[in-house]
Amino acid sequence: MESQTNPIKLNISWTQLMCMQGIKLSSIRYRKRHIIGDKYLSVMNTIKEFLDKNVESILPASAIGKAFGYAIKRWDKLLAYTVHGEVEIDNNLIENTIRPLALGRKNYLFAGSEEFAQR
């Protein structure tokens, strides 16, 4: 006698299933980023120690002095990616999204005017 398996019917729509899968993928990405944050926190602490130790020996008006000051003032924001798993270390996605606007800004001024666009 053959055993028959009865498929289980779920009352779930394709959209709901995809949403659940998206939540699962999102949580996996969150955990991966959190692990990455833990990994780089010790590196960031070493950099902070270096900044604090050497900031007094650098002229504040020099380029490196300004860079040190910038990093020290914004240190909490710089560490956001190590604490919050949903924060990325870079903003490439945003930059790639707005690049067409920035590149086309000059051209948009002369849209429809061939004479001025040639200048």
PDB file of C-alpha atoms in Angstrom:
ATOM      1  CA  MET A   1       0.000   0.000   0.000  1.00  0.00           C
ATOM      2  CA  GLU A   2       1.391   3.364  -1.032  1.00  0.00           C
ATOM      3  CA  SER A   3       1.536   6.081   1.528  1.00  0.00           C
ATOM      4  CA  GLN A   4       0.102   9.305   0.302  1.00  0.00           C
ATOM      5  CA  THR A   5       1.291  12.595   1.602  1.00  0.00           C
ATOM      6  CA  ASN A   6      -1.257  15.285   1.882  1.00  0.00           C
ATOM      7  CA  PRO A   7       0.154  18.699   1.107  1.00  0.00           C
ATOM      8  CA  ILE A   8      -0.535  21.293   3.744  1.00  0.00           C
ATOM      9  CA  LYS A   9      -2.499  24.212   2.405  1.00  0.00           C
ATOM     10  CA  LEU A  10      -1.529  27.561   3.766  1.00  0.00           C
ATOM     11  CA  ASN A  11      -3.735  30.567   3.570  1.00  0.00           C
ATOM     12  CA  ILE A  12      -0.911  32.908   2.719  1.00  0.00           C
ATOM     13  CA  SER A  13      -0.539  35.194  -0.247  1.00  0.00           C
ATOM     14  CA  TRP A  14       2.579  35.456  -2.360  1.00  0.00           C
ATOM     15  CA  THR A  15       3.086  39.022  -1.121  1.00  0.00           C
ATOM     16  CA  GLN A  16       2.913  37.934   2.507  1.00  0.00           C
ATOM     17  CA  LEU A  17       5.383  35.153   1.832  1.00  0.00           C
ATOM     18  CA  MET A  18       7.798  37.552   0.163  1.00  0.00           C
ATOM     19  CA  CYS A  19       7.416  40.005   3.045  1.00  0.00           C
ATOM     20  CA  MET A  20       8.259  37.257   5.520  1.00  0.00           C
ATOM     21  CA  GLN A  21      11.277  36.293   3.416  1.00  0.00           C
ATOM     22  CA  GLY A  22      12.322  39.954   3.305  1.00  0.00           C
ATOM     23  CA  ILE A  23      12.104  40.179   7.080  1.00  0.00           C
ATOM     24  CA  LYS A  24      14.215  37.037   7.373  1.00  0.00           C
ATOM     25  CA  LEU A  25      16.845  38.385   4.958  1.00  0.00           C
ATOM     26  CA  SER A  26      16.798  41.728   6.731  1.00  0.00           C
ATOM     27  CA  SER A  27      17.447  40.098  10.096  1.00  0.00           C
ATOM     28  CA  ILE A  28      20.296  38.047   8.597  1.00  0.00           C
ATOM     29  CA  ARG A  29      21.834  41.218   7.158  1.00  0.00           C
ATOM     30  CA  TYR A  30      21.351  42.929  10.536  1.00  0.00           C
ATOM     31  CA  ARG A  31      23.176  40.124  12.357  1.00  0.00           C
ATOM     32  CA  LYS A  32      26.013  40.108   9.819  1.00  0.00           C
ATOM     33  CA  ARG A  33      26.480  43.851  10.133  1.00  0.00           C
ATOM     34  CA  HIS A  34      26.371  43.606  13.919  1.00  0.00           C
ATOM     35  CA  ILE A  35      29.128  40.975  13.807  1.00  0.00           C
ATOM     36  CA  ILE A  36      31.134  43.227  11.491  1.00  0.00           C
ATOM     37  CA  GLY A  37      30.610  46.098  13.928  1.00  0.00           C
ATOM     38  CA  ASP A  38      31.964  44.019  16.810  1.00  0.00           C
ATOM     39  CA  LYS A  39      34.940  43.011  14.698  1.00  0.00           C
ATOM     40  CA  TYR A  40      35.898  46.584  13.829  1.00  0.00           C
ATOM     41  CA  LEU A  41      35.150  48.143  17.208  1.00  0.00           C
ATOM     42  CA  SER A  42      38.607  47.216  18.515  1.00  0.00           C
ATOM     43  CA  VAL A  43      40.191  48.770  15.411  1.00  0.00           C
ATOM     44  CA  MET A  44      38.159  51.932  15.923  1.00  0.00           C
ATOM     45  CA  ASN A  45      39.170  52.066  19.603  1.00  0.00           C
ATOM     46  CA  THR A  46      42.832  51.866  18.565  1.00  0.00           C
ATOM     47  CA  ILE A  47      42.310  54.756  16.146  1.00  0.00           C
ATOM     48  CA  LYS A  48      40.590  56.803  18.880  1.00  0.00           C
ATOM     49  CA  GLU A  49      43.495  56.197  21.269  1.00  0.00           C
ATOM     50  CA  PHE A  50      45.909  57.344  18.551  1.00  0.00           C
ATOM     51  CA  LEU A  51      43.878  60.497  17.908  1.00  0.00           C
ATOM     52  CA  ASP A  52      43.616  61.376  21.598  1.00  0.00           C
ATOM     53  CA  LYS A  53      47.310  60.714  22.208  1.00  0.00           C
ATOM     54  CA  ASN A  54      48.555  62.802  19.267  1.00  0.00           C
ATOM     55  CA  VAL A  55      46.011  65.626  19.010  1.00  0.00           C
ATOM     56  CA  GLU A  56      47.993  67.892  21.364  1.00  0.00           C
ATOM     57  CA  SER A  57      51.194  67.620  19.311  1.00  0.00           C
ATOM     58  CA  ILE A  58      49.561  68.741  16.051  1.00  0.00           C
ATOM     59  CA  LEU A  59      48.788  72.309  15.033  1.00  0.00           C
ATOM     60  CA  PRO A  60      44.982  72.713  14.938  1.00  0.00           C
ATOM     61  CA  ALA A  61      45.119  74.968  11.853  1.00  0.00           C
ATOM     62  CA  SER A  62      47.096  72.449   9.786  1.00  0.00           C
ATOM     63  CA  ALA A  63      45.321  70.070   7.425  1.00  0.00           C
ATOM     64  CA  ILE A  64      46.029  67.056   9.634  1.00  0.00           C
ATOM     65  CA  GLY A  65      44.973  69.036  12.706  1.00  0.00           C
ATOM     66  CA  LYS A  66      41.640  69.833  11.064  1.00  0.00           C
ATOM     67  CA  ALA A  67      41.231  66.157  10.146  1.00  0.00           C
ATOM     68  CA  PHE A  68      41.947  65.107  13.736  1.00  0.00           C
ATOM     69  CA  GLY A  69      39.472  67.686  15.044  1.00  0.00           C
ATOM     70  CA  TYR A  70      36.823  66.577  12.579  1.00  0.00           C
ATOM     71  CA  ALA A  71      37.213  62.923  13.555  1.00  0.00           C
ATOM     72  CA  ILE A  72      37.207  63.612  17.297  1.00  0.00           C
ATOM     73  CA  LYS A  73      34.142  65.895  17.164  1.00  0.00           C
ATOM     74  CA  ARG A  74      32.159  63.349  15.162  1.00  0.00           C
ATOM     75  CA  TRP A  75      33.455  60.206  16.835  1.00  0.00           C
ATOM     76  CA  ASP A  76      30.062  59.053  18.171  1.00  0.00           C
ATOM     77  CA  LYS A  77      28.524  59.336  14.719  1.00  0.00           C
ATOM     78  CA  LEU A  78      31.493  57.524  13.194  1.00  0.00           C
ATOM     79  CA  LEU A  79      30.906  54.581  15.535  1.00  0.00           C
ATOM     80  CA  ALA A  80      27.220  54.272  14.618  1.00  0.00           C
ATOM     81  CA  TYR A  81      27.889  51.414  12.213  1.00  0.00           C
ATOM     82  CA  THR A  82      29.554  49.382  14.979  1.00  0.00           C
ATOM     83  CA  VAL A  83      26.602  49.796  17.341  1.00  0.00           C
ATOM     84  CA  HIS A  84      23.586  49.691  15.024  1.00  0.00           C
ATOM     85  CA  GLY A  85      23.493  46.760  12.635  1.00  0.00           C
ATOM     86  CA  GLU A  86      21.172  48.523  10.215  1.00  0.00           C
ATOM     87  CA  VAL A  87      23.614  51.371   9.565  1.00  0.00           C
ATOM     88  CA  GLU A  88      26.070  50.880   6.712  1.00  0.00           C
ATOM     89  CA  ILE A  89      29.617  52.170   6.884  1.00  0.00           C
ATOM     90  CA  ASP A  90      29.321  53.879   3.513  1.00  0.00           C
ATOM     91  CA  ASN A  91      26.650  55.814   1.664  1.00  0.00           C
ATOM     92  CA  ASN A  92      27.400  54.511  -1.836  1.00  0.00           C
ATOM     93  CA  LEU A  93      23.753  53.641  -2.452  1.00  0.00           C
ATOM     94  CA  ILE A  94      22.667  57.239  -1.829  1.00  0.00           C
ATOM     95  CA  GLU A  95      25.572  58.707  -3.778  1.00  0.00           C
ATOM     96  CA  ASN A  96      24.833  56.499  -6.784  1.00  0.00           C
ATOM     97  CA  THR A  97      21.170  57.499  -6.586  1.00  0.00           C
ATOM     98  CA  ILE A  98      21.800  61.259  -6.595  1.00  0.00           C
ATOM     99  CA  ARG A  99      24.735  61.233  -9.036  1.00  0.00           C
ATOM    100  CA  PRO A 100      22.532  61.800 -12.133  1.00  0.00           C
ATOM    101  CA  LEU A 101      21.073  64.907 -10.496  1.00  0.00           C
ATOM    102  CA  ALA A 102      24.480  66.305  -9.628  1.00  0.00           C
ATOM    103  CA  LEU A 103      25.949  65.554 -13.060  1.00  0.00           C
ATOM    104  CA  GLY A 104      22.982  66.940 -14.936  1.00  0.00           C
ATOM    105  CA  ARG A 105      22.595  70.112 -12.883  1.00  0.00           C
ATOM    106  CA  LYS A 106      24.555  72.241 -15.385  1.00  0.00           C
ATOM    107  CA  ASN A 107      22.671  70.823 -18.326  1.00  0.00           C
ATOM    108  CA  TYR A 108      19.255  71.329 -16.766  1.00  0.00           C
ATOM    109  CA  LEU A 109      19.774  75.102 -16.821  1.00  0.00           C
ATOM    110  CA  PHE A 110      19.896  75.115 -20.602  1.00  0.00           C
ATOM    111  CA  ALA A 111      17.323  72.467 -21.403  1.00  0.00           C
ATOM    112  CA  GLY A 112      15.506  73.483 -24.574  1.00  0.00           C
ATOM    113  CA  SER A 113      18.041  76.130 -25.557  1.00  0.00           C
ATOM    114  CA  GLU A 114      20.608  74.841 -28.065  1.00  0.00           C
ATOM    115  CA  GLU A 115      22.319  78.223 -28.373  1.00  0.00           C
ATOM    116  CA  PHE A 116      23.171  78.562 -24.668  1.00  0.00           C
ATOM    117  CA  ALA A 117      24.002  74.878 -24.264  1.00  0.00           C
ATOM    118  CA  GLN A 118      26.804  75.233 -26.852  1.00  0.00           C
ATOM    119  CA  ARG A 119      28.608  77.961 -24.883  1.00  0.00           C
TER     120      ARG A 119
END
